């Protein structure tokens, strides 16, 4: 990994952001404009009895950033606005919460992060197939609704499941991680005929 090669110390970098050096850390990212669902994720996980902390990246959404910064939660939250340093924050995280877009999924997988996404009737057709791909590969959890986020995170943090998912990602990487975006694209291409009819 680039960050390890550059001599980044994960524990130190977490401390620098005001986070705990060793607690399980989730990265929450919903594209360049953020999403209000991040507020409910921050409240649910921030006030959960689970020992964890979150890095929330709001993109250009200043209002969302301000609201997240005002939250008072049991667990630590680090809130960031628009940044080009996504890989840096991924390096500090243990799991990823976001939407099933091909860009963020392939980045997260490249950084060995298990992925938690939502997929339901409102999810874009191509993103639904990405979610399906994550589920099939066993490298992520697909929720019907982010209201279930606490139990999903609990399930990956307990009983070594997060390590199993990481192992699957590594095995996938041995088959060349760079195949991942094309795989997602291919899945989408195969289904684009259906998508047009939806």
Tab-separated table of C-alpha atoms in Angstrom:
chain	number	residue	atom	x	y	z
A	1	UNK	CA	0.000	0.000	0.000
A	2	UNK	CA	1.179	3.485	-0.875
A	3	UNK	CA	0.557	4.853	2.632
A	4	UNK	CA	2.454	2.079	4.351
A	5	UNK	CA	5.258	2.494	1.838
A	6	UNK	CA	5.317	6.218	2.594
A	7	UNK	CA	5.807	5.376	6.275
A	8	UNK	CA	2.358	6.485	7.471
A	9	UNK	CA	1.609	5.216	10.941
A	10	UNK	CA	-2.104	4.470	11.143
A	11	UNK	CA	-2.364	4.805	14.918
A	12	UNK	CA	-0.514	8.115	14.908
A	13	UNK	CA	-2.552	9.501	12.027
A	14	UNK	CA	-5.786	8.561	13.792
A	15	UNK	CA	-4.601	10.364	16.917
A	16	UNK	CA	-3.755	13.414	14.849
A	17	UNK	CA	-7.440	13.574	13.819
A	18	UNK	CA	-8.526	13.348	17.460
A	19	UNK	CA	-9.563	9.706	17.097
A	20	UNK	CA	-8.649	6.703	19.203
A	21	UNK	CA	-5.556	4.940	17.842
A	22	UNK	CA	-6.982	1.415	18.042
A	23	UNK	CA	-10.787	1.452	17.917
A	24	UNK	CA	-12.565	-0.026	14.881
A	25	UNK	CA	-13.079	2.871	12.477
A	26	UNK	CA	-15.735	3.275	9.803
A	27	UNK	CA	-15.389	5.587	6.809
A	28	UNK	CA	-18.737	7.060	5.715
A	29	UNK	CA	-18.742	8.543	2.217
A	30	UNK	CA	-21.610	9.346	-0.162
A	31	UNK	CA	-19.999	10.998	-3.172
A	32	UNK	CA	-19.003	14.605	-3.773
A	33	UNK	CA	-22.265	16.087	-2.479
A	34	UNK	CA	-22.669	13.936	0.621
A	35	UNK	CA	-26.126	12.702	1.627
A	36	UNK	CA	-28.461	13.430	4.536
A	37	UNK	CA	-28.567	9.712	5.303
A	38	UNK	CA	-25.102	10.335	6.803
A	39	UNK	CA	-26.803	12.145	9.692
A	40	UNK	CA	-28.864	9.150	10.662
A	41	UNK	CA	-25.851	6.817	10.234
A	42	UNK	CA	-23.777	9.146	12.451
A	43	UNK	CA	-26.520	9.235	15.096
A	44	UNK	CA	-27.162	5.495	15.067
A	45	UNK	CA	-23.510	4.466	15.198
A	46	UNK	CA	-22.347	7.499	17.148
A	47	UNK	CA	-24.716	6.675	20.009
A	48	UNK	CA	-24.454	2.933	19.694
A	49	UNK	CA	-23.051	0.800	22.520
A	50	UNK	CA	-20.560	-0.619	20.011
A	51	UNK	CA	-16.988	0.531	20.540
A	52	UNK	CA	-16.168	2.254	17.285
A	53	UNK	CA	-15.538	5.647	15.709
A	54	UNK	CA	-16.398	7.220	12.362
A	55	UNK	CA	-14.738	9.369	9.731
A	56	UNK	CA	-17.489	11.171	7.784
A	57	UNK	CA	-16.686	12.848	4.467
A	58	UNK	CA	-19.390	15.291	3.401
A	59	UNK	CA	-18.007	16.531	0.091
A	60	UNK	CA	-19.190	19.978	-0.915
A	61	UNK	CA	-22.254	19.839	1.319
A	62	UNK	CA	-21.450	22.562	3.871
A	63	UNK	CA	-24.820	22.393	5.593
A	64	UNK	CA	-24.420	18.662	6.188
A	65	UNK	CA	-20.885	19.181	7.466
A	66	UNK	CA	-22.069	21.822	9.959
A	67	UNK	CA	-24.896	19.582	11.188
A	68	UNK	CA	-22.568	16.612	11.648
A	69	UNK	CA	-20.056	18.754	13.523
A	70	UNK	CA	-22.800	19.830	15.931
A	71	UNK	CA	-23.766	16.256	16.819
A	72	UNK	CA	-22.880	15.181	20.335
A	73	UNK	CA	-22.421	11.422	20.375
A	74	UNK	CA	-21.045	8.734	22.662
A	75	UNK	CA	-18.549	7.603	20.019
A	76	UNK	CA	-16.027	9.874	18.322
A	77	UNK	CA	-16.795	11.378	14.918
A	78	UNK	CA	-14.268	13.070	12.655
A	79	UNK	CA	-16.022	15.229	10.051
A	80	UNK	CA	-14.331	16.318	6.826
A	81	UNK	CA	-15.662	18.373	3.914
A	82	UNK	CA	-14.521	18.069	0.314
A	83	UNK	CA	-11.136	16.341	0.061
A	84	UNK	CA	-8.903	14.775	-2.547
A	85	UNK	CA	-7.409	12.588	0.189
A	86	UNK	CA	-9.982	9.771	0.123
A	87	UNK	CA	-7.284	7.037	-0.033
A	88	UNK	CA	-5.663	8.524	3.079
A	89	UNK	CA	-8.930	8.315	5.031
A	90	UNK	CA	-9.566	4.814	3.684
A	91	UNK	CA	-6.139	3.832	4.978
A	92	UNK	CA	-7.228	4.930	8.478
A	93	UNK	CA	-10.496	2.960	8.331
A	94	UNK	CA	-11.464	-0.673	8.965
A	95	UNK	CA	-14.742	-0.720	7.027
A	96	UNK	CA	-16.566	1.449	4.508
A	97	UNK	CA	-20.187	2.680	4.522
A	98	UNK	CA	-21.521	4.334	1.387
A	99	UNK	CA	-23.527	3.926	-1.764
A	100	UNK	CA	-22.785	1.137	-4.211
A	101	UNK	CA	-21.146	3.259	-6.916
A	102	UNK	CA	-18.349	1.489	-8.830
A	103	UNK	CA	-15.755	4.146	-7.932
A	104	UNK	CA	-16.123	4.001	-4.174
A	105	UNK	CA	-16.567	0.224	-4.081
A	106	UNK	CA	-13.444	-0.481	-6.108
A	107	UNK	CA	-11.432	2.036	-4.025
A	108	UNK	CA	-12.627	0.479	-0.764
A	109	UNK	CA	-11.903	-3.041	-1.972
A	110	UNK	CA	-8.467	-1.961	-3.191
A	111	UNK	CA	-7.797	-0.720	0.368
A	112	UNK	CA	-9.046	-4.050	1.856
A	113	UNK	CA	-12.137	-2.507	3.444
A	114	UNK	CA	-15.312	-4.555	3.853
A	115	UNK	CA	-18.177	-2.529	2.370
A	116	UNK	CA	-21.645	-1.813	3.804
A	117	UNK	CA	-24.184	-0.476	1.326
A	118	UNK	CA	-27.934	-0.101	0.980
A	119	UNK	CA	-29.844	-1.595	-1.932
A	120	UNK	CA	-33.596	-1.291	-2.373
A	121	UNK	CA	-36.228	-0.103	-4.846
A	122	UNK	CA	-34.741	3.421	-4.864
A	123	UNK	CA	-31.212	2.273	-5.670
A	124	UNK	CA	-30.098	2.958	-9.255
A	125	UNK	CA	-30.261	-0.244	-11.330
A	126	UNK	CA	-26.516	-0.343	-12.057
A	127	UNK	CA	-25.742	0.254	-8.378
A	128	UNK	CA	-28.010	-2.627	-7.436
A	129	UNK	CA	-25.817	-4.966	-9.493
A	130	UNK	CA	-22.708	-3.614	-7.771
A	131	UNK	CA	-24.334	-4.403	-4.420
A	132	UNK	CA	-25.182	-7.888	-5.655
A	133	UNK	CA	-21.552	-8.361	-6.714
A	134	UNK	CA	-20.349	-7.404	-3.209
A	135	UNK	CA	-22.726	-9.893	-1.664
A	136	UNK	CA	-21.703	-12.688	-4.050
A	137	UNK	CA	-18.004	-12.094	-3.393
A	138	UNK	CA	-18.606	-12.077	0.368
A	139	UNK	CA	-16.737	-8.787	0.772
A	140	UNK	CA	-19.638	-6.633	1.891
A	141	UNK	CA	-23.032	-6.475	3.548
A	142	UNK	CA	-26.045	-5.231	1.627
A	143	UNK	CA	-28.780	-3.646	3.758
A	144	UNK	CA	-32.333	-3.018	2.691
A	145	UNK	CA	-32.187	0.179	4.704
A	146	UNK	CA	-29.480	2.042	6.606
A	147	UNK	CA	-31.749	1.833	9.661
A	148	UNK	CA	-30.169	-1.639	10.019
A	149	UNK	CA	-26.634	-0.198	10.063
A	150	UNK	CA	-25.962	-0.830	13.747
A	151	UNK	CA	-26.721	-4.546	13.625
A	152	UNK	CA	-24.773	-4.880	10.344
A	153	UNK	CA	-21.676	-3.232	11.825
A	154	UNK	CA	-22.052	-5.323	14.972
A	155	UNK	CA	-22.123	-8.467	12.847
A	156	UNK	CA	-18.886	-7.627	11.015
A	157	UNK	CA	-17.073	-6.525	14.178
A	158	UNK	CA	-17.959	-9.660	16.111
A	159	UNK	CA	-16.462	-13.126	15.703
A	160	UNK	CA	-13.685	-12.227	13.271
A	161	UNK	CA	-16.016	-11.661	10.341
A	162	UNK	CA	-14.178	-8.500	9.300
A	163	UNK	CA	-10.946	-10.532	9.009
A	164	UNK	CA	-12.706	-13.156	6.887
A	165	UNK	CA	-13.951	-10.437	4.541
A	166	UNK	CA	-10.472	-8.926	4.329
A	167	UNK	CA	-9.065	-12.353	3.511
A	168	UNK	CA	-11.591	-12.716	0.678
A	169	UNK	CA	-10.569	-9.307	-0.631
A	170	UNK	CA	-6.896	-10.338	-0.559
A	171	UNK	CA	-7.668	-13.536	-2.444
A	172	UNK	CA	-9.573	-11.490	-4.979
A	173	UNK	CA	-6.633	-9.133	-5.244
A	174	UNK	CA	-4.417	-12.045	-6.155
A	175	UNK	CA	-6.636	-12.384	-9.207
A	176	UNK	CA	-5.711	-8.731	-9.936
A	177	UNK	CA	-7.597	-5.989	-8.149
A	178	UNK	CA	-7.608	-3.987	-11.342
A	179	UNK	CA	-10.153	-6.389	-12.784
A	180	UNK	CA	-12.691	-5.063	-10.310
A	181	UNK	CA	-14.047	-1.931	-12.005
A	182	UNK	CA	-14.349	-3.765	-15.365
A	183	UNK	CA	-16.197	-6.572	-13.573
A	184	UNK	CA	-18.665	-4.035	-12.205
A	185	UNK	CA	-18.922	-2.436	-15.616
A	186	UNK	CA	-19.515	-5.815	-17.195
A	187	UNK	CA	-22.250	-6.611	-14.685
A	188	UNK	CA	-23.863	-3.317	-15.590
A	189	UNK	CA	-23.489	-3.902	-19.343
A	190	UNK	CA	-25.104	-7.320	-19.060
A	191	UNK	CA	-28.060	-5.772	-17.315
A	192	UNK	CA	-28.310	-2.474	-19.153
A	193	UNK	CA	-31.071	-3.926	-21.326
A	194	UNK	CA	-33.102	-4.586	-18.178
A	195	UNK	CA	-32.231	-1.172	-16.796
A	196	UNK	CA	-33.703	0.514	-19.862
A	197	UNK	CA	-36.948	-1.332	-19.331
A	198	UNK	CA	-37.322	-0.443	-15.666
